[in-house]
Amino acid sequence: MFSLKTVSLLLLILLFINPIIKKKKLQNSKPILSILVDNSKSIDFFNEADYIKKTLEEIKSDNQLKDKFDIQNFAFGDNLNLLDTLSFTENNTNIEKAISSLNELHSGKIAPIILLSDGNQTIGNSYQYINSKQKVFPVLLGDTIQYKDLKISQLNVNKYSYIKNKFPIEVLLNYSGTEEVTTEFSISKKGKTVFTKKIKFSAENNFKTILTNLISLEEGTQYYTASIKKLRGEKSTKNNVKNFSVEVIDEQTKVLVLTSVLHPDLGALKKSIESNKQRSVDVFLIDDFKNQLNDYQLIILFQPNNKFNHLVNKIKSASNNFLLISGTNTDWNFINKQPFGIRKNVINQTENYSAVLNSSFLTFLQKDIGFGQFSPLKDKFGEVFISKEHQTLLYQNINGLQTEQPLLATIEENNLKYGVLFGEGLWKWRSSSFLNSNSFQDFDAFIGNLIQYLASNKKRNRLEVKAENLYPANSTIYISAFYTDKNYQFDARASLEIAITNVETKEFVKIPFSLVNNSYQTEIENLSSGDYTYKVTVNGQNIKKYGNFKITEYHVEEQFTNADSKKLLKLANKTGGKLFFKSEIAQLKKQLLKNKAFYTTQKSIVKEQNLIDWKWVLFIVITLLSVEWFVRKYFGKI
């Protein structure tokens, strides 16, 4: 019994001490060989799909490579993915993103990359200049022979035009070849040619810019096709055609500018507004105006004061749309008394206000034309209060500090629409825009968007939908919607869906919208070429919005006539790899096997381990104590 007790206590003491020993273990890490496969449509176009599958199988079954490398397979188009099955249906190729993703995935490891691609990239940054820490070994796929090829590389056109107006078109044409050729460029509408021009190309003169103007005679969305006549022996003609559309608006607008002071902004406004031939501007000093307000679709109140009192009353009673522009001569005591919901607590001091574009502005589409680099506007210093529901297009930036105070805002109340710009100095913005782009077009388009919105008498809709008129084949179609409640405040509780119908086949599909920030958005894929109509509905409400769009037959992945060996060679040299042709897979494997830079790394791992297994010790202690108890009990010692 003494022995049993002693052993039990010793084991308990050992259990409490729980001694630990350190154990060192060596671990080998093989280098990773990443096989990166181009899964885009251009591979299938070059008839290289079978070759890629055969090459993959050859590499995966090579025992020497498997002994030296941990082989991993990836596929890419728009994004990088683990290789499951190859479909060669990706609509875009982004080689730079795929290589960058692998560098990030295998950071700090030895992981050379085999790139199976034709080298033709449709989106993303230039991959041949990438700073890759991993060596890249491109395998050139596709046809390397340089065929004669004509291409419409770019087409620039304004999205909107006005009826009976001329709208400009700029087309950039490229020629690949050594012979001197003559061809014909044309623009057609509904099968009828509206413009044509003979063009000559040569090896030295292989680039042309076509500038022309077309007249918009019909209201609505007009579709056009730009094409260049194919050459004899030209392999691919997919890139000889480009479709585009223009939305023609029937709008005659007269704008009245009433001012209390003479200022350079008045001339800048007049020139910008009248850059659209459908608009005219009359400028009057407030004391000289004797005409009727009803003759104008929009009234601009430039730095109003008490002299505007009788006209403001007329604007209120007639519900005329207007734009208020304040400045250093504005009488804010007068404006604060008006029922427009605009108030500014000013002091006798001026301040310079720079502009920051609000990317969430949804009233109308406005791109950033460099507002942040424009000269600041000047106005009296004070805090702005707008008591009515409004949308802010530009925020105030004071000495580099962005605020939530509006610099340019729009307000819509029943059938009345008006805007307010807190500052003078627009003439400087127009000058800055010209210096940035060598054209007044961007600034004039900005003023035109504002005037078009404010001058329109259309009643505000609770449901607004934004969609393009034209989409390239197999592209992802993005459509967004903005829905408000009866108070015209954004309603995030709604459930929206879109029904899309093919005009020819009558096939239709219904897709729900997702709520993203302050709008509803949806993405549509895999629609075939053709004309479509759509209907956006709000579930549970009798609110609908109709529209249409067209999907062209142009496939960006089929614009290439040959593989891009030059870029792949630059990529290989930049990363320390080597370019191989598809017949040189044996040489590629030999290069990888003999390259001493790809070695197995060995590292020691120190693990702390308990000297004793506490579960077994505890079991023995319990067993010994139990035996001692039964012995004592048996001999009557308890």
XYZ file of C-alpha atoms in Angstrom:
638
model
C 0.000 0.000 0.000
C 2.920 2.314 0.786
C 4.421 1.566 -2.608
C 1.111 2.237 -4.355
C 0.718 5.573 -2.530
C 4.316 6.597 -3.236
C 4.120 5.826 -6.943
C 0.771 7.659 -7.222
C 2.170 10.793 -5.524
C 5.308 10.755 -7.683
C 3.218 10.511 -10.821
C 0.984 13.376 -9.618
C 4.042 15.551 -8.950
C 5.365 14.677 -12.428
C 1.972 15.562 -13.894
C 2.053 19.001 -12.229
C 5.631 19.682 -13.377
C 4.770 18.569 -16.942
C 8.327 18.746 -18.379
C 8.650 19.960 -22.021
C 11.311 19.033 -24.562
C 12.183 20.786 -27.854
C 12.243 18.703 -31.007
C 13.888 19.896 -34.241
C 12.461 18.749 -37.591
C 13.747 19.466 -41.129
C 11.184 20.356 -43.808
C 11.827 20.455 -47.563
C 9.882 22.909 -49.778
C 9.965 22.343 -53.512
C 9.733 25.381 -55.837
C 6.280 26.012 -57.327
C 5.787 25.803 -61.079
C 2.710 27.810 -62.062
C 1.191 26.987 -65.454
C -0.841 29.996 -66.587
C -3.282 29.254 -69.433
C -4.983 31.877 -71.598
C -8.672 30.851 -71.544
C -9.922 33.564 -73.928
C -11.722 33.222 -77.250
C -8.654 34.234 -79.255
C -7.009 30.884 -78.398
C -9.935 29.031 -79.957
C -9.861 31.488 -82.869
C -6.214 30.469 -83.525
C -7.187 26.744 -83.194
C -4.796 26.224 -80.278
C -7.236 24.650 -77.800
C -6.172 21.058 -78.482
C -2.495 21.956 -78.319
C -2.902 23.574 -74.886
C -4.698 20.538 -73.470
C -2.004 18.238 -74.883
C 0.818 20.421 -73.481
C -0.790 20.563 -70.039
C -1.047 16.807 -69.928
C 2.581 16.457 -71.075
C 3.876 18.760 -68.328
C 1.721 17.217 -65.597
C 2.855 13.697 -66.471
C 6.589 14.528 -66.563
C 8.125 12.722 -63.562
C 11.286 14.832 -63.513
C 9.279 18.038 -63.315
C 7.035 16.559 -60.628
C 10.108 15.572 -58.598
C 11.592 19.056 -58.777
C 8.456 21.258 -58.683
C 5.107 21.527 -57.006
C 3.031 22.038 -60.176
C -0.060 24.274 -59.992
C -2.434 25.054 -62.902
C -4.268 28.354 -63.430
C -6.501 29.840 -66.147
C -7.241 33.493 -66.811
C -9.383 35.851 -68.851
C -10.597 38.919 -66.981
C -9.389 37.378 -63.706
C -7.124 34.602 -62.437
C -8.749 31.293 -61.480
C -7.640 27.812 -60.515
C -7.737 25.641 -63.615
C -10.720 23.339 -63.457
C -11.869 22.978 -67.047
C -10.834 24.979 -70.104
C -13.659 26.507 -72.149
C -11.842 29.234 -74.147
C -14.921 31.462 -73.879
C -13.514 34.416 -71.905
C -14.376 37.679 -73.675
C -11.272 39.562 -72.498
C -7.613 38.877 -71.753
C -5.736 40.532 -68.884
C -2.228 39.057 -68.779
C -0.840 41.750 -66.462
C -3.468 41.084 -63.789
C -2.924 37.302 -63.961
C 0.856 37.586 -63.487
C 0.460 40.166 -60.708
C -2.011 37.894 -58.905
C 0.436 34.968 -59.046
C 3.232 37.168 -57.701
C 1.008 38.140 -54.792
C -0.110 34.547 -54.210
C 3.453 33.179 -54.145
C 5.123 36.112 -52.435
C 8.433 35.103 -50.839
C 8.543 31.756 -52.668
C 10.432 30.416 -55.681
C 7.635 30.101 -58.253
C 8.503 30.394 -61.977
C 5.585 30.842 -64.378
C 4.874 29.116 -67.693
C 2.557 31.395 -69.701
C 0.605 29.680 -72.512
C -0.818 32.585 -74.538
C -0.894 34.342 -77.900
C 0.243 37.537 -76.166
C -2.809 39.557 -77.246
C -4.251 41.547 -74.325
C -7.573 43.391 -74.534
C -7.785 45.048 -71.091
C -5.414 46.013 -68.282
C -1.979 47.610 -68.035
C 0.851 46.784 -70.430
C 2.133 43.421 -69.244
C 5.526 43.588 -70.965
C 6.724 46.178 -68.425
C 5.490 44.384 -65.289
C 7.827 44.164 -62.294
C 7.480 40.444 -61.643
C 9.634 38.846 -58.934
C 8.974 35.475 -60.557
C 10.582 34.464 -63.845
C 8.079 34.133 -66.690
C 8.560 31.622 -69.528
C 6.024 32.453 -72.272
C 5.051 29.802 -74.810
C 3.956 31.579 -77.981
C 0.656 30.303 -79.407
C -1.131 31.316 -82.562
C -0.034 32.426 -85.994
C 3.155 34.515 -86.083
C 2.906 35.330 -89.794
C 2.186 39.027 -90.406
C -0.857 39.253 -92.693
C -2.226 42.343 -94.360
C -4.816 43.802 -92.032
C -7.003 46.899 -91.823
C -8.424 47.936 -88.484
C -10.742 50.585 -87.027
C -8.747 51.100 -83.834
C -10.912 53.837 -82.318
C -14.112 55.761 -83.016
C -15.016 58.931 -81.109
C -18.499 60.445 -81.259
C -20.704 62.506 -78.962
C -23.394 60.493 -77.230
C -26.064 63.157 -77.848
C -26.951 65.471 -80.711
C -29.802 67.834 -81.503
C -32.152 67.505 -84.411
C -30.964 69.182 -87.658
C -27.553 69.704 -86.035
C -24.198 68.452 -87.271
C -22.342 66.122 -84.924
C -18.601 65.357 -85.320
C -17.110 61.881 -85.794
C -13.427 60.988 -85.450
C -12.228 57.585 -86.699
C -8.691 56.201 -86.290
C -7.627 53.616 -88.899
C -4.561 51.343 -88.871
C -2.910 49.237 -91.576
C -0.494 46.315 -91.104
C 1.384 45.273 -94.211
C 4.241 46.062 -96.573
C 2.369 46.748 -99.822
C 0.770 49.992 -100.909
C -3.024 49.541 -100.874
C -6.130 51.579 -101.646
C -9.432 50.988 -99.886
C -12.656 52.768 -98.988
C -14.016 53.912 -95.653
C -17.758 54.417 -95.241
C -20.463 55.147 -92.672
C -23.945 53.757 -93.200
C -27.329 53.993 -91.516
C -30.069 51.417 -92.088
C -28.089 50.042 -95.040
C -27.788 53.460 -96.705
C -24.321 55.044 -97.068
C -24.153 58.540 -95.552
C -20.376 59.095 -95.866
C -17.571 57.577 -97.938
C -13.889 58.323 -98.583
C -11.051 56.678 -100.536
C -7.916 55.996 -98.476
C -4.359 54.944 -99.365
C -2.035 53.066 -97.010
C 1.576 51.963 -97.193
C 4.171 50.466 -94.850
C 5.349 53.975 -93.919
C 1.936 55.687 -94.062
C -0.013 53.122 -92.019
C -2.222 55.387 -89.900
C -5.125 57.635 -90.903
C -7.531 59.877 -88.999
C -10.939 60.509 -90.572
C -12.858 63.587 -89.411
C -16.360 64.237 -90.637
C -19.712 65.681 -89.582
C -23.111 64.053 -89.999
C -26.510 65.714 -89.773
C -29.071 64.319 -87.327
C -32.443 64.441 -89.082
C -34.522 62.080 -86.935
C -35.351 62.260 -83.246
C -34.471 59.286 -81.028
C -31.600 56.780 -80.940
C -29.922 56.478 -84.331
C -27.607 53.532 -85.114
C -24.687 53.788 -87.531
C -22.060 51.379 -88.878
C -18.515 52.484 -89.732
C -16.636 50.085 -91.993
C -13.507 49.867 -94.087
C -13.499 47.732 -97.240
C -11.495 44.502 -96.874
C -8.268 43.860 -98.751
C -7.582 40.859 -100.939
C -5.909 38.243 -98.754
C -6.956 39.909 -95.494
C -7.404 37.122 -92.938
C -9.657 38.798 -90.361
C -12.350 41.368 -91.131
C -13.960 41.477 -87.687
C -11.973 44.618 -86.865
C -13.016 46.344 -90.117
C -16.437 47.228 -88.712
C -17.501 49.261 -85.689
C -21.065 50.183 -84.703
C -22.025 53.320 -82.810
C -25.150 55.221 -81.832
C -26.226 58.811 -81.255
C -29.274 59.940 -79.309
C -30.924 62.817 -81.178
C -32.863 65.285 -79.045
C -35.415 67.769 -80.369
C -34.874 70.786 -78.141
C -35.174 74.533 -78.716
C -34.151 76.470 -75.624
C -34.098 80.191 -74.900
C -32.189 81.242 -71.787
C -32.510 84.597 -70.026
C -29.619 85.931 -67.939
C -30.553 88.725 -65.525
C -27.703 90.392 -63.675
C -27.123 93.165 -61.183
C -23.463 93.685 -62.220
C -21.248 93.414 -65.294
C -18.948 90.407 -64.970
C -16.765 88.145 -67.199
C -18.907 85.166 -66.142
C -21.762 86.522 -68.269
C -19.743 86.201 -71.481
C -18.472 82.747 -70.508
C -22.022 81.545 -69.813
C -23.345 82.940 -73.090
C -20.570 81.314 -75.149
C -20.917 77.956 -73.393
C -24.698 77.788 -73.685
C -24.753 78.965 -77.310
C -22.086 76.413 -78.297
C -25.200 74.285 -78.799
C -26.935 75.741 -81.870
C -30.325 74.811 -80.405
C -29.900 77.303 -77.582
C -29.887 81.097 -77.480
C -29.083 83.472 -74.637
C -30.314 86.996 -73.869
C -28.385 88.993 -71.247
C -29.992 91.970 -69.497
C -29.168 94.196 -66.580
C -32.058 93.891 -64.162
C -32.999 97.575 -64.643
C -33.206 97.173 -68.427
C -35.348 94.040 -68.716
C -38.850 94.747 -70.068
C -39.684 91.449 -71.829
C -41.909 88.562 -70.745
C -40.474 85.737 -68.622
C -42.692 83.209 -70.406
C -40.605 83.646 -73.574
C -37.768 81.703 -71.913
C -37.368 78.094 -70.783
C -34.736 78.964 -68.156
C -33.830 82.090 -66.189
C -30.356 82.644 -64.732
C -30.303 85.043 -61.772
C -26.741 86.355 -61.553
C -25.902 87.889 -58.166
C -29.470 88.946 -57.303
C -30.362 91.769 -54.912
C -33.500 93.713 -53.926
C -33.976 94.927 -57.516
C -34.946 91.335 -58.428
C -37.918 91.350 -56.045
C -40.711 91.830 -58.581
C -39.187 89.253 -60.966
C -38.722 86.676 -58.212
C -42.408 87.032 -57.396
C -43.264 86.376 -61.046
C -40.959 83.324 -61.101
C -42.703 81.940 -58.023
C -46.185 82.444 -59.402
C -45.369 81.081 -62.882
C -43.110 78.235 -61.593
C -40.295 79.174 -63.971
C -37.171 77.057 -63.714
C -34.098 79.061 -62.779
C -30.391 78.942 -61.891
C -29.134 81.216 -59.121
C -25.452 82.216 -59.208
C -24.139 84.108 -56.186
C -20.942 86.096 -55.710
C -19.345 88.969 -53.895
C -22.159 91.400 -54.896
C -25.048 89.115 -53.934
C -27.551 90.367 -51.370
C -27.992 87.281 -49.171
C -30.418 89.070 -46.870
C -32.765 89.295 -49.867
C -32.263 85.629 -50.925
C -32.702 84.320 -47.370
C -36.212 85.818 -47.288
C -37.321 83.942 -50.431
C -39.249 80.626 -50.128
C -36.744 78.630 -52.183
C -35.265 76.841 -49.186
C -31.811 78.371 -49.731
C -30.143 80.293 -46.912
C -26.595 81.397 -46.212
C -25.433 82.999 -42.964
C -22.824 85.354 -44.375
C -20.329 87.744 -42.821
C -18.658 90.748 -44.418
C -15.773 88.662 -45.743
C -15.125 86.707 -48.934
C -13.745 83.173 -49.340
C -12.334 81.100 -52.209
C -14.147 77.792 -52.817
C -12.606 75.015 -54.901
C -14.768 72.233 -56.333
C -14.974 68.498 -55.581
C -17.180 66.334 -57.815
C -19.777 64.197 -56.042
C -19.494 60.783 -57.725
C -22.866 59.759 -56.226
C -24.754 62.537 -58.046
C -27.636 60.831 -59.875
C -29.792 63.637 -61.272
C -27.895 63.595 -64.568
C -24.633 62.081 -65.782
C -21.608 64.346 -65.362
C -18.000 63.201 -65.762
C -15.090 64.787 -63.903
C -13.589 67.382 -66.253
C -10.877 68.318 -63.757
C -13.000 70.289 -61.295
C -10.391 69.805 -58.571
C -7.735 71.607 -60.659
C -9.909 74.605 -61.596
C -9.403 78.033 -60.031
C -11.570 78.538 -56.918
C -14.840 80.460 -57.110
C -15.290 83.510 -54.906
C -18.320 84.137 -52.679
C -19.166 85.656 -49.326
C -18.091 83.475 -46.415
C -20.798 81.674 -44.485
C -22.544 78.382 -43.838
C -25.058 77.169 -46.412
C -28.429 75.668 -45.463
C -30.765 74.043 -48.011
C -33.990 73.038 -46.306
C -35.537 71.273 -49.309
C -34.533 67.939 -50.765
C -31.596 68.492 -53.087
C -28.803 66.761 -54.984
C -25.253 68.099 -54.675
C -23.147 67.957 -57.845
C -20.094 69.822 -56.467
C -18.924 70.144 -52.872
C -16.901 73.021 -51.418
C -13.187 72.618 -50.814
C -11.713 75.383 -48.629
C -7.913 75.596 -48.630
C -7.555 71.862 -49.302
C -10.215 70.817 -46.780
C -13.199 69.071 -48.360
C -16.518 69.901 -46.714
C -20.072 68.602 -47.027
C -21.211 72.103 -47.973
C -22.669 72.340 -51.512
C -20.951 74.446 -54.180
C -23.434 73.488 -56.908
C -26.766 71.860 -56.062
C -30.057 71.130 -57.830
C -33.518 71.152 -56.281
C -36.721 69.672 -57.657
C -40.090 70.447 -56.132
C -43.281 69.344 -57.889
C -42.937 70.760 -61.439
C -40.313 73.356 -60.474
C -36.600 72.735 -60.957
C -33.842 75.113 -59.963
C -30.150 75.121 -59.165
C -27.764 77.265 -57.162
C -24.043 77.893 -57.688
C -22.332 79.457 -54.665
C -19.561 81.502 -56.291
C -18.434 83.690 -59.187
C -15.493 82.975 -61.488
C -16.863 80.555 -64.080
C -14.854 82.329 -66.793
C -11.692 81.040 -65.079
C -13.079 77.490 -65.164
C -13.670 77.768 -68.910
C -10.116 79.022 -69.426
C -8.644 76.255 -67.232
C -10.620 73.628 -69.136
C -9.190 74.926 -72.408
C -5.639 74.782 -71.038
C -6.178 71.177 -69.883
C -7.705 69.787 -73.076
C -6.976 72.452 -75.732
C -10.732 72.758 -76.195
C -13.751 74.399 -74.554
C -15.786 71.268 -75.250
C -15.582 69.686 -71.773
C -16.635 72.840 -69.940
C -19.348 73.666 -72.488
C -20.696 70.115 -72.154
C -20.801 70.549 -68.347
C -22.804 73.792 -68.645
C -24.916 72.154 -71.366
C -25.827 69.245 -69.081
C -26.882 71.662 -66.333
C -28.914 73.837 -68.719
C -30.554 70.831 -70.385
C -31.696 69.475 -67.015
C -32.948 72.787 -65.606
C -34.631 73.932 -68.833
C -36.606 70.717 -69.209
C -40.222 70.863 -68.074
C -40.546 67.104 -67.824
C -41.989 65.954 -64.541
C -39.579 64.098 -62.356
C -40.028 60.357 -62.405
C -39.777 58.248 -59.284
C -37.918 55.594 -61.318
C -34.901 56.519 -63.448
C -32.898 53.931 -65.413
C -29.398 54.321 -66.857
C -28.353 52.053 -69.730
C -26.220 52.384 -72.850
C -27.771 52.230 -76.313
C -25.049 49.978 -77.747
C -23.019 47.108 -76.280
C -20.313 44.955 -77.927
C -21.002 41.242 -78.284
C -20.430 39.057 -75.208
C -19.690 42.031 -72.984
C -21.152 42.372 -69.508
C -24.131 44.748 -69.600
C -24.433 47.051 -66.605
C -27.780 48.735 -65.925
C -28.523 50.918 -62.896
C -31.777 52.348 -61.547
C -32.699 55.071 -59.043
C -36.025 54.791 -57.229
C -37.589 57.297 -54.824
C -40.626 57.376 -52.566
C -43.483 59.860 -53.005
C -41.418 62.555 -51.318
C -38.686 61.945 -53.923
C -36.284 60.537 -51.372
C -34.253 57.474 -52.293
C -36.093 54.317 -51.230
C -33.764 51.441 -50.336
C -36.679 49.144 -49.365
C -37.917 48.474 -52.889
C -37.521 45.324 -54.975
C -36.729 45.993 -58.639
C -36.410 43.620 -61.581
C -35.726 43.968 -65.286
C -37.335 41.950 -68.084
C -35.278 41.860 -71.287
C -36.804 40.699 -74.603
C -35.046 39.890 -77.865
C -36.976 41.750 -80.579
C -36.401 39.048 -83.227
C -36.663 35.776 -81.282
C -39.047 37.059 -78.568
C -36.944 35.271 -75.942
C -36.947 37.076 -72.612
C -35.221 36.880 -69.272
C -36.016 38.406 -65.869
C -33.196 39.519 -63.584
C -33.484 41.200 -60.150
C -31.575 44.346 -59.185
C -29.155 44.478 -56.262
C -28.916 47.430 -53.889
C -25.465 49.046 -54.173
C -24.959 52.245 -52.156
C -27.693 54.672 -53.279
C -28.775 52.916 -56.450
C -30.007 49.593 -57.786
C -27.684 47.760 -60.159
C -27.682 44.584 -62.226
C -25.251 42.773 -64.528
C -26.394 40.799 -67.573
C -24.201 38.355 -69.468
C -24.380 35.886 -72.349
C -26.900 37.759 -74.485
C -26.580 37.104 -78.216
C -26.242 39.879 -80.785
C -29.431 41.693 -81.765
C -31.979 44.318 -80.735
C -33.503 44.181 -77.249
C -36.236 45.975 -75.329
C -36.369 46.096 -71.558
C -38.911 46.873 -68.844
C -37.884 47.774 -65.313
C -40.610 47.320 -62.701
C -40.915 48.000 -58.990
C -42.562 45.016 -57.316
C -45.768 45.985 -55.518
C -45.965 49.360 -57.301
C -47.523 50.356 -60.603
C -44.274 51.989 -61.700
C -42.468 50.906 -64.886
C -39.699 52.183 -67.130
C -39.145 51.075 -70.730
C -36.106 51.261 -72.978
C -34.066 49.489 -75.623
C -30.484 48.684 -76.549
C -28.554 46.863 -79.228
C -25.797 44.242 -78.984
C -23.391 44.283 -81.919
C -21.631 41.298 -83.495
C -18.167 42.717 -82.759
C -15.965 40.348 -80.693
C -12.919 42.081 -79.285
C -11.023 38.786 -78.966
C -11.373 38.157 -82.710
C -9.747 41.425 -83.774
C -6.226 39.939 -83.725
C -4.789 38.337 -86.868
C -1.543 37.065 -85.359
C 0.192 36.412 -82.043
C 2.152 39.212 -80.359
C 5.653 37.750 -80.088
C 7.332 41.119 -79.453
C 5.485 41.805 -76.200
C 5.982 38.249 -74.947
C 9.722 38.495 -75.703
C 9.926 41.769 -73.745
C 8.071 40.127 -70.851
C 10.472 37.188 -70.794
C 13.555 39.431 -70.910
C 12.162 41.792 -68.261
C 11.482 38.965 -65.775
C 14.610 36.909 -66.472
C 12.752 34.141 -68.302
C 12.892 33.016 -71.910
C 10.426 32.930 -74.812
C 9.646 29.533 -76.359
C 7.664 28.562 -79.435
C 5.026 25.871 -79.120
C 7.335 23.322 -80.802
C 9.985 23.880 -78.094
C 8.267 22.367 -75.039
C 11.126 19.848 -74.641
C 13.645 22.718 -74.493
C 11.419 24.519 -71.968
C 11.359 21.481 -69.665
C 15.131 21.102 -70.000
C 15.602 24.791 -69.129
C 13.474 24.464 -66.001
C 15.216 21.285 -64.841
C 18.767 22.567 -65.227
C 18.122 26.071 -63.856
C 19.862 26.213 -60.476
C 17.754 29.211 -59.417
C 14.855 26.815 -58.921
C 16.016 24.804 -55.923
C 14.379 23.011 -53.037
C 14.645 24.961 -49.803
C 15.158 23.285 -46.443
C 14.226 24.813 -43.135
C 14.252 23.510 -39.613
C 11.103 23.639 -37.515
C 11.442 23.545 -33.731
C 8.451 22.031 -31.976
C 7.845 21.974 -28.245
C 6.522 18.606 -27.064
C 5.384 17.333 -23.636
C 7.726 14.696 -22.214
C 4.851 12.687 -20.814
C 1.383 11.956 -22.082
C -0.793 13.404 -19.311
C -3.812 11.329 -20.248
C -2.005 8.035 -19.643
C -0.302 9.310 -16.465
C -3.638 10.466 -15.091
C -5.180 7.084 -15.952
C -2.352 5.219 -14.106
C -2.665 7.510 -11.047
C -6.407 6.896 -10.834
C -5.852 3.153 -11.279
C -3.167 2.986 -8.515
C -5.252 5.028 -6.098
C -8.274 2.829 -6.810
C -6.244 -0.361 -6.213
C -4.911 1.042 -2.911
C -8.442 1.918 -1.774
C -9.791 -1.573 -2.554
C -6.813 -3.248 -0.767
C -7.323 -1.133 2.344
C -11.021 -1.852 2.217
C -10.403 -5.569 1.813
C -8.052 -5.793 4.813
C -10.236 -3.577 6.956
C -7.777 -0.703 7.073
C -10.561 1.781 6.274
